PDB file of N, CA and C in Angstrom:
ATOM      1  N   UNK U 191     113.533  75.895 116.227  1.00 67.00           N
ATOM      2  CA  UNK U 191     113.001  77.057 116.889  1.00 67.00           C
ATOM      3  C   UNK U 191     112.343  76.600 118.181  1.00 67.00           C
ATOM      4  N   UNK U 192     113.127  77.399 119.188  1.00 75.00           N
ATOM      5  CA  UNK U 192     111.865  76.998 120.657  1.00 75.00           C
ATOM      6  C   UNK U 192     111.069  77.493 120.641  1.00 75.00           C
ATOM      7  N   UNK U 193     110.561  79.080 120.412  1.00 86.00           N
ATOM      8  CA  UNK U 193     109.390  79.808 120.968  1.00 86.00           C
ATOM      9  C   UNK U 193     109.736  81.014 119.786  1.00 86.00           C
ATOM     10  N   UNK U 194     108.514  81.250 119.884  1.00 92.00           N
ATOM     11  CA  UNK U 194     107.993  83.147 119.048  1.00 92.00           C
ATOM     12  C   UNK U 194     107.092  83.335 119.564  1.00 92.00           C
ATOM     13  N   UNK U 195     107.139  84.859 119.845  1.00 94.00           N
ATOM     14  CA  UNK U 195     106.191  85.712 120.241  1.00 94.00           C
ATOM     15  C   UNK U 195     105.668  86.709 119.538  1.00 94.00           C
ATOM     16  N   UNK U 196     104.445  87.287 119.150  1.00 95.00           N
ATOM     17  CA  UNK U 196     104.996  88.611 118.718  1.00 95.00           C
ATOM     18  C   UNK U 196     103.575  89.219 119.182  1.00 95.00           C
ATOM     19  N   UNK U 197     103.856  90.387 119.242  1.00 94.00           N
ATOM     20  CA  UNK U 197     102.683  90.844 119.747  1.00 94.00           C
ATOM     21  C   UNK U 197     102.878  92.830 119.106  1.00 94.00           C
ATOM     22  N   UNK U 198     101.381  93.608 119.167  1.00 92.00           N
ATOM     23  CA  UNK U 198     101.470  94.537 118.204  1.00 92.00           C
ATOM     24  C   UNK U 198     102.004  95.533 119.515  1.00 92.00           C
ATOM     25  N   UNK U 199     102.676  96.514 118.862  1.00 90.00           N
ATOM     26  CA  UNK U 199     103.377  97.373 119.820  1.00 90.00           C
ATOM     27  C   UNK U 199     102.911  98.951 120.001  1.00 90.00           C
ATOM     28  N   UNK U 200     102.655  99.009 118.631  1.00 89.00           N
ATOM     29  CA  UNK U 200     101.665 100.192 118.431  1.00 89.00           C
ATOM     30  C   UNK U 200     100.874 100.308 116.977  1.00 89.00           C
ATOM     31  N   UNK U 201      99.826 100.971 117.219  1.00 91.00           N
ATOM     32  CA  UNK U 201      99.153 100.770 115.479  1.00 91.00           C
ATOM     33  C   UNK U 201     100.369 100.707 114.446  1.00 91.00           C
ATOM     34  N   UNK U 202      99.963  99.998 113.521  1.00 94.00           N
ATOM     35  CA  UNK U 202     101.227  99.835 112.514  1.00 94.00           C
ATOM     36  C   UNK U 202     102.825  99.289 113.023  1.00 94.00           C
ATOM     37  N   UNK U 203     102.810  98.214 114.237  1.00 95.00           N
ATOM     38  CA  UNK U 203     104.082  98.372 114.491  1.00 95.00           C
ATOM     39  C   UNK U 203     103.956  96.767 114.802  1.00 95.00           C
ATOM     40  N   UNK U 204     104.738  95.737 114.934  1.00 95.00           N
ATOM     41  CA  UNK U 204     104.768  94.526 115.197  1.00 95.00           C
ATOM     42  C   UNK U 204     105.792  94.473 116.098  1.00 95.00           C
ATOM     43  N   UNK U 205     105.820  93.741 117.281  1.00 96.00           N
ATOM     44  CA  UNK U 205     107.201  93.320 118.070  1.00 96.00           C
ATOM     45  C   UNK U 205     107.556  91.802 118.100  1.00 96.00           C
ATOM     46  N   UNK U 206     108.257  91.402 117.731  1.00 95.00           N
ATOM     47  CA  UNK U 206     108.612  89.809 117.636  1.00 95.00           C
ATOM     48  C   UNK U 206     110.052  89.404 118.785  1.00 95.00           C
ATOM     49  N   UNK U 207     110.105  88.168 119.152  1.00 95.00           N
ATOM     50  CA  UNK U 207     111.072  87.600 120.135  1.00 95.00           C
ATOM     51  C   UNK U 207     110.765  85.971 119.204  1.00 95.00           C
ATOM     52  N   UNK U 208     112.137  85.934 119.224  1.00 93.00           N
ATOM     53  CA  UNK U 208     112.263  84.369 119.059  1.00 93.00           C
ATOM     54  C   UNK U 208     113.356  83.596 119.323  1.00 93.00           C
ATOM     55  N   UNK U 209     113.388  81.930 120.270  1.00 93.00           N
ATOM     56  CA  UNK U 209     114.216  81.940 120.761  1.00 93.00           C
ATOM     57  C   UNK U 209     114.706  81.005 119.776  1.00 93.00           C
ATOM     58  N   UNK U 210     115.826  80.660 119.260  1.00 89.00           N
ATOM     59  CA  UNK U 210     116.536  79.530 118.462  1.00 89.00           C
ATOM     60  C   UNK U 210     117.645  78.574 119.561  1.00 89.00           C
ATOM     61  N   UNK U 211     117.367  77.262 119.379  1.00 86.00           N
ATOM     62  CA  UNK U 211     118.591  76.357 120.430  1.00 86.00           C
ATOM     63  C   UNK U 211     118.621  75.487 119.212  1.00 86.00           C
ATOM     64  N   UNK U 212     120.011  74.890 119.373  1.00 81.00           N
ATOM     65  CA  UNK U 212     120.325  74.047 118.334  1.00 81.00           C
ATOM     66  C   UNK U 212     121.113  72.708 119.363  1.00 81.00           C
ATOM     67  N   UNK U 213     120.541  71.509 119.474  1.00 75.00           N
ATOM     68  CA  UNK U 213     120.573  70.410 120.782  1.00 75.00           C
ATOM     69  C   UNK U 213     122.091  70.032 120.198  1.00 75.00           C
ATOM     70  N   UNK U 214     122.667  69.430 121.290  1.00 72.00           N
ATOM     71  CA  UNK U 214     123.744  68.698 120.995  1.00 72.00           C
ATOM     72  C   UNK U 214     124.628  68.889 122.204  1.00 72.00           C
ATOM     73  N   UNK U 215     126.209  68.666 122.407  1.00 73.00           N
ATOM     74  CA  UNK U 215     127.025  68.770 123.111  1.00 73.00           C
ATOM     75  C   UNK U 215     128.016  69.996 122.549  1.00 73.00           C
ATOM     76  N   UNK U 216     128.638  69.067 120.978  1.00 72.00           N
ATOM     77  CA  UNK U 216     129.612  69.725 120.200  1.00 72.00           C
ATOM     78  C   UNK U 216     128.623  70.043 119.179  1.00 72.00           C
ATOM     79  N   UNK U 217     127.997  71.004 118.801  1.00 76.00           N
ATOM     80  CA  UNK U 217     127.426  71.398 117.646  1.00 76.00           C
ATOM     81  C   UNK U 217     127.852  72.324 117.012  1.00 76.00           C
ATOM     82  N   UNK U 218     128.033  72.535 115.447  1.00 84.00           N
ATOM     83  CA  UNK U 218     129.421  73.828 115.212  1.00 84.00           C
ATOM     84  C   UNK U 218     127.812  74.763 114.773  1.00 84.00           C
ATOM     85  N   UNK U 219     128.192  76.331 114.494  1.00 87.00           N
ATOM     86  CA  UNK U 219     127.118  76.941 114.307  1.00 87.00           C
ATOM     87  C   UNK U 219     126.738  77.376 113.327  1.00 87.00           C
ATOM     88  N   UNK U 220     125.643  77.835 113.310  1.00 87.00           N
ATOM     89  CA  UNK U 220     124.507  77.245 112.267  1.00 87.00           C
ATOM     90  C   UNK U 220     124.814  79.374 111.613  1.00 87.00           C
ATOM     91  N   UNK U 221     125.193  79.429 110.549  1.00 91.00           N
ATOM     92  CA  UNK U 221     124.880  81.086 109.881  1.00 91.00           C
ATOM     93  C   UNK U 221     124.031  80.931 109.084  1.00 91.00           C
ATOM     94  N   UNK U 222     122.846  81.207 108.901  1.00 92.00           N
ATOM     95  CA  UNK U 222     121.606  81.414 108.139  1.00 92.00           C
ATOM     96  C   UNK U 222     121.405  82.617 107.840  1.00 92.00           C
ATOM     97  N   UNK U 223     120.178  82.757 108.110  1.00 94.00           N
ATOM     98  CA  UNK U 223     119.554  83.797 107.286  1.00 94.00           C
ATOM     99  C   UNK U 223     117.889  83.777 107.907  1.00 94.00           C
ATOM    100  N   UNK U 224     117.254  84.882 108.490  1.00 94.00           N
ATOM    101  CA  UNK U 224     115.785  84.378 108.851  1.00 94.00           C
ATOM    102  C   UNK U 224     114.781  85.295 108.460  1.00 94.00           C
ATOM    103  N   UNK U 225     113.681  84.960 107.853  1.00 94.00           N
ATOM    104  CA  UNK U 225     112.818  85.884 107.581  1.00 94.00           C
ATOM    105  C   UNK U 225     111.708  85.863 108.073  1.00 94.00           C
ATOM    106  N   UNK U 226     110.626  86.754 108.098  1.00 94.00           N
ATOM    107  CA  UNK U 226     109.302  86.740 109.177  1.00 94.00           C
ATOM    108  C   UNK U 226     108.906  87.619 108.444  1.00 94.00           C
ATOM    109  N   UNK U 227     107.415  86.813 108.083  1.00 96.00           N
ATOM    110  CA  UNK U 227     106.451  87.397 107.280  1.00 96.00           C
ATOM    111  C   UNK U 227     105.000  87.904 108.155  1.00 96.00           C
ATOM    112  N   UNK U 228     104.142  88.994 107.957  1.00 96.00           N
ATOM    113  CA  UNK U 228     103.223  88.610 108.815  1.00 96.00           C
ATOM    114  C   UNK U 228     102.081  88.865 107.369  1.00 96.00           C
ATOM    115  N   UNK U 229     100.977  88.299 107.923  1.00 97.00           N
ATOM    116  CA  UNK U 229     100.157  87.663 107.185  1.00 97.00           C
ATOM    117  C   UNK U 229      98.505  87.999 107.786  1.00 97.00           C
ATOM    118  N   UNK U 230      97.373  88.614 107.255  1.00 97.00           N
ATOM    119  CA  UNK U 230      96.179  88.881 107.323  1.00 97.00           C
ATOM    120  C   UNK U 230      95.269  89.628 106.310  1.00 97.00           C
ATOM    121  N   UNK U 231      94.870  90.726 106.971  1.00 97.00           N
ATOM    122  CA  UNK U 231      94.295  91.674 105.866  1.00 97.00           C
ATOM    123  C   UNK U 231      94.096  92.632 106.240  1.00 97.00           C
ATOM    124  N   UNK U 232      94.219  93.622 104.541  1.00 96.00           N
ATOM    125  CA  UNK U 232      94.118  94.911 104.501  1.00 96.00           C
ATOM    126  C   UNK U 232      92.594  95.027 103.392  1.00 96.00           C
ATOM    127  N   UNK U 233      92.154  96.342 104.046  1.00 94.00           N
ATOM    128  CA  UNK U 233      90.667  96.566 103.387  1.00 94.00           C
ATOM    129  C   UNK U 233      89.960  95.229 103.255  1.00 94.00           C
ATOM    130  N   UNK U 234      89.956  94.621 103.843  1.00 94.00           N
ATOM    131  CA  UNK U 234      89.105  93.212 103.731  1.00 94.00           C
ATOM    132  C   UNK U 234      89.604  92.179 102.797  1.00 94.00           C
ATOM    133  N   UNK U 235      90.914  91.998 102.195  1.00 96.00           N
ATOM    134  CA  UNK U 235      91.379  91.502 101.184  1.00 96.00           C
ATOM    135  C   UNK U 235      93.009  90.707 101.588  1.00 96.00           C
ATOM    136  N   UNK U 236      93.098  89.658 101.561  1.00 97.00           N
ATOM    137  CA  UNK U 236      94.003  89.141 101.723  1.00 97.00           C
ATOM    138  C   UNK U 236      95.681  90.003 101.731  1.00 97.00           C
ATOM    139  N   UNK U 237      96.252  90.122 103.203  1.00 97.00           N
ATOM    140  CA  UNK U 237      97.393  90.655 102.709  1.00 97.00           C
ATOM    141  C   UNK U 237      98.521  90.077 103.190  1.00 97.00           C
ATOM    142  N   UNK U 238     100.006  90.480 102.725  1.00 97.00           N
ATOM    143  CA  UNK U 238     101.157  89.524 103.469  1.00 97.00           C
ATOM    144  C   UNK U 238     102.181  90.775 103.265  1.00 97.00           C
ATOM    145  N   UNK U 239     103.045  90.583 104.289  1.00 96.00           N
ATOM    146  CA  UNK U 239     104.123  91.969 104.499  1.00 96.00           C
ATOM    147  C   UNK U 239     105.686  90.600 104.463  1.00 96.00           C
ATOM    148  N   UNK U 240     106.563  90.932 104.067  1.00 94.00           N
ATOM    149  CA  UNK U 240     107.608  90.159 104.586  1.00 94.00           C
ATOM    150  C   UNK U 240     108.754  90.947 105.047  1.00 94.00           C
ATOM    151  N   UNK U 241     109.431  90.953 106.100  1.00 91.00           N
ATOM    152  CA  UNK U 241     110.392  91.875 106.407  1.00 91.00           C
ATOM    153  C   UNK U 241     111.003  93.086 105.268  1.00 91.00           C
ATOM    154  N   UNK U 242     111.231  93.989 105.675  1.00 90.00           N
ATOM    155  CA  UNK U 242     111.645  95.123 104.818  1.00 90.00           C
ATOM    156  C   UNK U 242     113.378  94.731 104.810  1.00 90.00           C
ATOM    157  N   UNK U 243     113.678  94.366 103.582  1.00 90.00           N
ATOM    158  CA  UNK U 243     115.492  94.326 103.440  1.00 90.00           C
ATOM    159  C   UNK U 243     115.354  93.097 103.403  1.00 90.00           C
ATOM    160  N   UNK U 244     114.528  92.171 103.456  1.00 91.00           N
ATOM    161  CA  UNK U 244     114.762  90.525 103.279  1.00 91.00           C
ATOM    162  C   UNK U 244     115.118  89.999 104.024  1.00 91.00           C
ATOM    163  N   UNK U 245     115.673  88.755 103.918  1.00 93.00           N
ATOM    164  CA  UNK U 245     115.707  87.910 104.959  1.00 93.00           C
ATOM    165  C   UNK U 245     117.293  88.242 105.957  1.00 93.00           C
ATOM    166  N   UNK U 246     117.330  88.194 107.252  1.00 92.00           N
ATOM    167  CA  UNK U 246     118.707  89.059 107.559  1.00 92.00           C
ATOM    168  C   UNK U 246     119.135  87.927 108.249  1.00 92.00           C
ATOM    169  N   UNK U 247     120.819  87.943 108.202  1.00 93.00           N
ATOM    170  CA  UNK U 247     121.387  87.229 108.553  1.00 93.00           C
ATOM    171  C   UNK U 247     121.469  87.018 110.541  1.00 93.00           C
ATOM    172  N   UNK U 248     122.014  85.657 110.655  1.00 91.00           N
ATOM    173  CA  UNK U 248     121.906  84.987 111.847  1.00 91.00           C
ATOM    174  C   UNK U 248     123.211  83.987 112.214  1.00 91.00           C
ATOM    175  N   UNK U 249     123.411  84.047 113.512  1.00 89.00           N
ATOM    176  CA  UNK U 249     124.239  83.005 113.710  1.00 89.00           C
ATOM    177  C   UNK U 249     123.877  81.971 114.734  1.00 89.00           C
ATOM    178  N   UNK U 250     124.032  80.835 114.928  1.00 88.00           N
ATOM    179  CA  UNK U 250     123.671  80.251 116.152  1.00 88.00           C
ATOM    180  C   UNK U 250     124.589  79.410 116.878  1.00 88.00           C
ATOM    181  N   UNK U 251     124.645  79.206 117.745  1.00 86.00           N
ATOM    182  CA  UNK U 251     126.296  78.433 118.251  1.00 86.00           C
ATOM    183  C   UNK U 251     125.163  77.506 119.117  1.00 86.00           C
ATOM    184  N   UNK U 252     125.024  77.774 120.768  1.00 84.00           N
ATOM    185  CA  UNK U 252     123.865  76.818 121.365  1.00 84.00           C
ATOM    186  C   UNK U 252     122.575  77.287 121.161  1.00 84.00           C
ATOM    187  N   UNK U 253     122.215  79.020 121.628  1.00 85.00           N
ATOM    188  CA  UNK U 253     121.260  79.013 121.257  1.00 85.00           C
ATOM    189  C   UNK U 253     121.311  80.951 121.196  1.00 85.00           C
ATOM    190  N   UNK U 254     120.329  81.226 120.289  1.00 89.00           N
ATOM    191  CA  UNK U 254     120.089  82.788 119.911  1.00 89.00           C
ATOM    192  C   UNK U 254     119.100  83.921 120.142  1.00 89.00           C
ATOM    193  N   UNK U 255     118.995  84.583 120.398  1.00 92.00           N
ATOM    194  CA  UNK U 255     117.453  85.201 120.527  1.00 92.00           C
ATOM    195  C   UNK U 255     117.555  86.512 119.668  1.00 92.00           C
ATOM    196  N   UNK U 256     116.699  86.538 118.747  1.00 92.00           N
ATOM    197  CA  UNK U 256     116.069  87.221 117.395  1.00 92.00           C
ATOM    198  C   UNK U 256     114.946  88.192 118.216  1.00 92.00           C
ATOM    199  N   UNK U 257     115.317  89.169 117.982  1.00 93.00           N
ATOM    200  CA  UNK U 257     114.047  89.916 117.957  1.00 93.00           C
ATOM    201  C   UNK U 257     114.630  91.647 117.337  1.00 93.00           C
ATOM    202  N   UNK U 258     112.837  92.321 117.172  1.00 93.00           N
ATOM    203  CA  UNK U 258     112.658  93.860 116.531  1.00 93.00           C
ATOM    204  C   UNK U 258     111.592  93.717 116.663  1.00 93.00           C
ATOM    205  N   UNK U 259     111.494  94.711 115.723  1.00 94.00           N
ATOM    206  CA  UNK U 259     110.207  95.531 115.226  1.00 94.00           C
ATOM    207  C   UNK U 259     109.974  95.944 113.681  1.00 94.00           C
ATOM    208  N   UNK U 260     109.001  95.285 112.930  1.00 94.00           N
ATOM    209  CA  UNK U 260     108.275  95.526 111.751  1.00 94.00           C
ATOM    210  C   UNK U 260     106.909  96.295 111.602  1.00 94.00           C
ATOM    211  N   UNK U 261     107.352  97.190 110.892  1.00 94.00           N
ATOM    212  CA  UNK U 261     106.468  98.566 110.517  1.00 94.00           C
ATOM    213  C   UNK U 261     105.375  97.832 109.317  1.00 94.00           C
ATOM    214  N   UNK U 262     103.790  97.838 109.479  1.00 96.00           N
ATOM    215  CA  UNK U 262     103.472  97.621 108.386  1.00 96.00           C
ATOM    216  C   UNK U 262     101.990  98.741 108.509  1.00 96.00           C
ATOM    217  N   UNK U 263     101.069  98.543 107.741  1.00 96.00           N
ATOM    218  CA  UNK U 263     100.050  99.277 107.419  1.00 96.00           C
ATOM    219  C   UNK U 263      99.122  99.920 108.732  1.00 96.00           C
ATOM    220  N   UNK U 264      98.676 100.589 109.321  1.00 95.00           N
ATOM    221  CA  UNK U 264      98.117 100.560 110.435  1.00 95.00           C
ATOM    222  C   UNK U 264      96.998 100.269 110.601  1.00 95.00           C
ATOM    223  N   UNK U 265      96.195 100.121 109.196  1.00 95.00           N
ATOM    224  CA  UNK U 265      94.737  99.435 109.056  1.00 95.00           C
ATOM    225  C   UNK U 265      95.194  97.890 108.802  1.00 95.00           C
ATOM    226  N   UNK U 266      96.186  97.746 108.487  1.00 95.00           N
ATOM    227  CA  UNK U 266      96.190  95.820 108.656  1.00 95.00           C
ATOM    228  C   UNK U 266      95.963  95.059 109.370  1.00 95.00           C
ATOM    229  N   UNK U 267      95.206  93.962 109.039  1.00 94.00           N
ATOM    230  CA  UNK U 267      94.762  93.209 110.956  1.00 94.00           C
ATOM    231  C   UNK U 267      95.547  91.961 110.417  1.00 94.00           C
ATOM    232  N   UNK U 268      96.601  91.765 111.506  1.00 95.00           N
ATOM    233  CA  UNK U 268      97.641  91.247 111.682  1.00 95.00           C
ATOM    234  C   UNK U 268      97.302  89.928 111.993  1.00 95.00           C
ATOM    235  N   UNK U 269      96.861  88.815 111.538  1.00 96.00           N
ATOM    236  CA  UNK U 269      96.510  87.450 112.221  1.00 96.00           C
ATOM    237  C   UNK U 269      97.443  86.394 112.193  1.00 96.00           C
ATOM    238  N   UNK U 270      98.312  86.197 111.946  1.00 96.00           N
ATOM    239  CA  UNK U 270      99.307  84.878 111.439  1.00 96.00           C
ATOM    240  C   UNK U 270     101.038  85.643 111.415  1.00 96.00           C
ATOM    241  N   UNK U 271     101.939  85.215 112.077  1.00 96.00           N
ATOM    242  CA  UNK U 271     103.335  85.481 112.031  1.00 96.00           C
ATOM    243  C   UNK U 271     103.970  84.250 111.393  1.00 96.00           C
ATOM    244  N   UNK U 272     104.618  84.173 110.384  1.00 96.00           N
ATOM    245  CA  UNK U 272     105.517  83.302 109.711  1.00 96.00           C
ATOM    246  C   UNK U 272     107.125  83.480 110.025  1.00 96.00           C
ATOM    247  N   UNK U 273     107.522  82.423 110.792  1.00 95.00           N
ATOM    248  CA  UNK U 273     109.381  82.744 110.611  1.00 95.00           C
ATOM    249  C   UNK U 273     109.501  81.299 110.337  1.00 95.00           C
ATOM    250  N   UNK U 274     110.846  81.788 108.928  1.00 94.00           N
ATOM    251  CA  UNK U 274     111.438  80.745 108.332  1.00 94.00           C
ATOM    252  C   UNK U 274     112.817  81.103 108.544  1.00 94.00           C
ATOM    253  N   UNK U 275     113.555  80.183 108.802  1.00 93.00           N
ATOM    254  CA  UNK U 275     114.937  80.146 108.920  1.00 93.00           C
ATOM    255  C   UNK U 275     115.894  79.374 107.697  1.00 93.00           C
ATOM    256  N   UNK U 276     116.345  80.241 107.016  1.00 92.00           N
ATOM    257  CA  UNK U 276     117.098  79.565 105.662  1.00 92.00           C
ATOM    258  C   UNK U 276     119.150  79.145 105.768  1.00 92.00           C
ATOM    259  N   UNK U 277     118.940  78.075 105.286  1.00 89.00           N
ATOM    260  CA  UNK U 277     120.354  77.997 105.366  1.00 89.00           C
ATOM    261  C   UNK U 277     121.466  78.884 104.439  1.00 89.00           C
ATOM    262  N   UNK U 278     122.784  78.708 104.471  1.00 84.00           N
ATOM    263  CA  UNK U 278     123.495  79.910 103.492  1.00 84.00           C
ATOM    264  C   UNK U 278     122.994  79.526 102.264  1.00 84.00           C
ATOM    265  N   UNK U 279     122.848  78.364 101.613  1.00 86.00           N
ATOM    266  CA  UNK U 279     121.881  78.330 100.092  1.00 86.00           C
ATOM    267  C   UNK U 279     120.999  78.933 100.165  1.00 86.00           C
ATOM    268  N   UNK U 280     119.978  79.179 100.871  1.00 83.00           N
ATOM    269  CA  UNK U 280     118.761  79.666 100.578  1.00 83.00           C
ATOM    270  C   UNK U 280     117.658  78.817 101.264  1.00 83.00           C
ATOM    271  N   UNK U 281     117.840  77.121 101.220  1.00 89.00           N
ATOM    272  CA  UNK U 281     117.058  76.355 101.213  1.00 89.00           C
ATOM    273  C   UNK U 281     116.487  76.446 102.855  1.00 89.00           C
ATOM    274  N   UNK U 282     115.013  76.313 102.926  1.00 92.00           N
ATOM    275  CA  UNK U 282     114.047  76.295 104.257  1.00 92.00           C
ATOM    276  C   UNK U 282     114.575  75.154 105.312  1.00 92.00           C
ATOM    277  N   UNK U 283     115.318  75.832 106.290  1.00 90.00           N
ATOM    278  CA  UNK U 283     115.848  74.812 107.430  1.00 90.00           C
ATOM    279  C   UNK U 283     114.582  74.339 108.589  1.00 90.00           C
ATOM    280  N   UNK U 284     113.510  75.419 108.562  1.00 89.00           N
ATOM    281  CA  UNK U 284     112.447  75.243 109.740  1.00 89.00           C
ATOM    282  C   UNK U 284     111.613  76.734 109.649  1.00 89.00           C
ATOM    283  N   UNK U 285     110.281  76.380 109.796  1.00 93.00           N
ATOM    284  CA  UNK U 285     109.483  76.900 109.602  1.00 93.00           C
ATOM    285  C   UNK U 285     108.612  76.891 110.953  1.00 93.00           C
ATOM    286  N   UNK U 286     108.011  78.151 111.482  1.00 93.00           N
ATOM    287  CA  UNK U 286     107.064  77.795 112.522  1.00 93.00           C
ATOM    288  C   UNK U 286     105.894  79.072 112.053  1.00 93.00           C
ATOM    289  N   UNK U 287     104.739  78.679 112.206  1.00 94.00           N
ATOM    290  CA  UNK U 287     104.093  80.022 112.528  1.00 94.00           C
ATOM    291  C   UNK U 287     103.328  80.303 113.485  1.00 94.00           C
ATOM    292  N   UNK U 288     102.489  81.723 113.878  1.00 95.00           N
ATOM    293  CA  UNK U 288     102.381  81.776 115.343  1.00 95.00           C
ATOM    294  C   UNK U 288     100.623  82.684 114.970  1.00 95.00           C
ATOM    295  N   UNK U 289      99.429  82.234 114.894  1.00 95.00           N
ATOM    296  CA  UNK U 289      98.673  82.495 115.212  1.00 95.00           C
ATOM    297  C   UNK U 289      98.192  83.847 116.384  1.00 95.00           C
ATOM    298  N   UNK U 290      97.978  84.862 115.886  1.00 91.00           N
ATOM    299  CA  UNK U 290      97.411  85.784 116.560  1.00 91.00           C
ATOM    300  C   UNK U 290      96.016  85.964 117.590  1.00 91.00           C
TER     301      UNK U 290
END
């Protein structure tokens, strides 16, 4: 992963950008799967949202750019963005998270 952004778009609304490059000359491409969790609290109590529909598929050849929008609580205070990128098994290829 090169970069994530995310920033809130409107009460209850998250906007994320993320850029994926995969180094090389001949590199064949990468079909995963990526999910993005966001992570803080609701009513004063630990909370975590993870994409609605799970983790959605991806392709990457040199490089990709991921982005939307995730709907979550509008009293949630949003502090921590998690994106994990999974290979077609399932298994965690790279992990970054992004501090609010």
């Amino acid at each position: 992963m090169r970069s994530i952004q995310a920033e809130a778009q409107a009460p209850g609304q998250m906007r994320y950008q993320v850029l994926i490059m995969q180094s090389g000359k001949q590199v064949n491409p990468f079909n995963g799967r990526y999910e993005l969790t966001l992570i803080g609290t609701l009513d004063n109590k630990p909370w975590t949202q993870a994409m609605p529909g799970g983790p959605q598929p991806m392709q990457v050849k040199q490089y990709s750019r991921l982005e939307g929008l995730i709907d979550h609580p509008p009293q949630a205070v949003v502090k921590t963005v998690q994106l994990r990128i999974l290979d077609g098994g399932g298994a965690v290829r790279a992990t970054q998270t992004l501090k609010l």
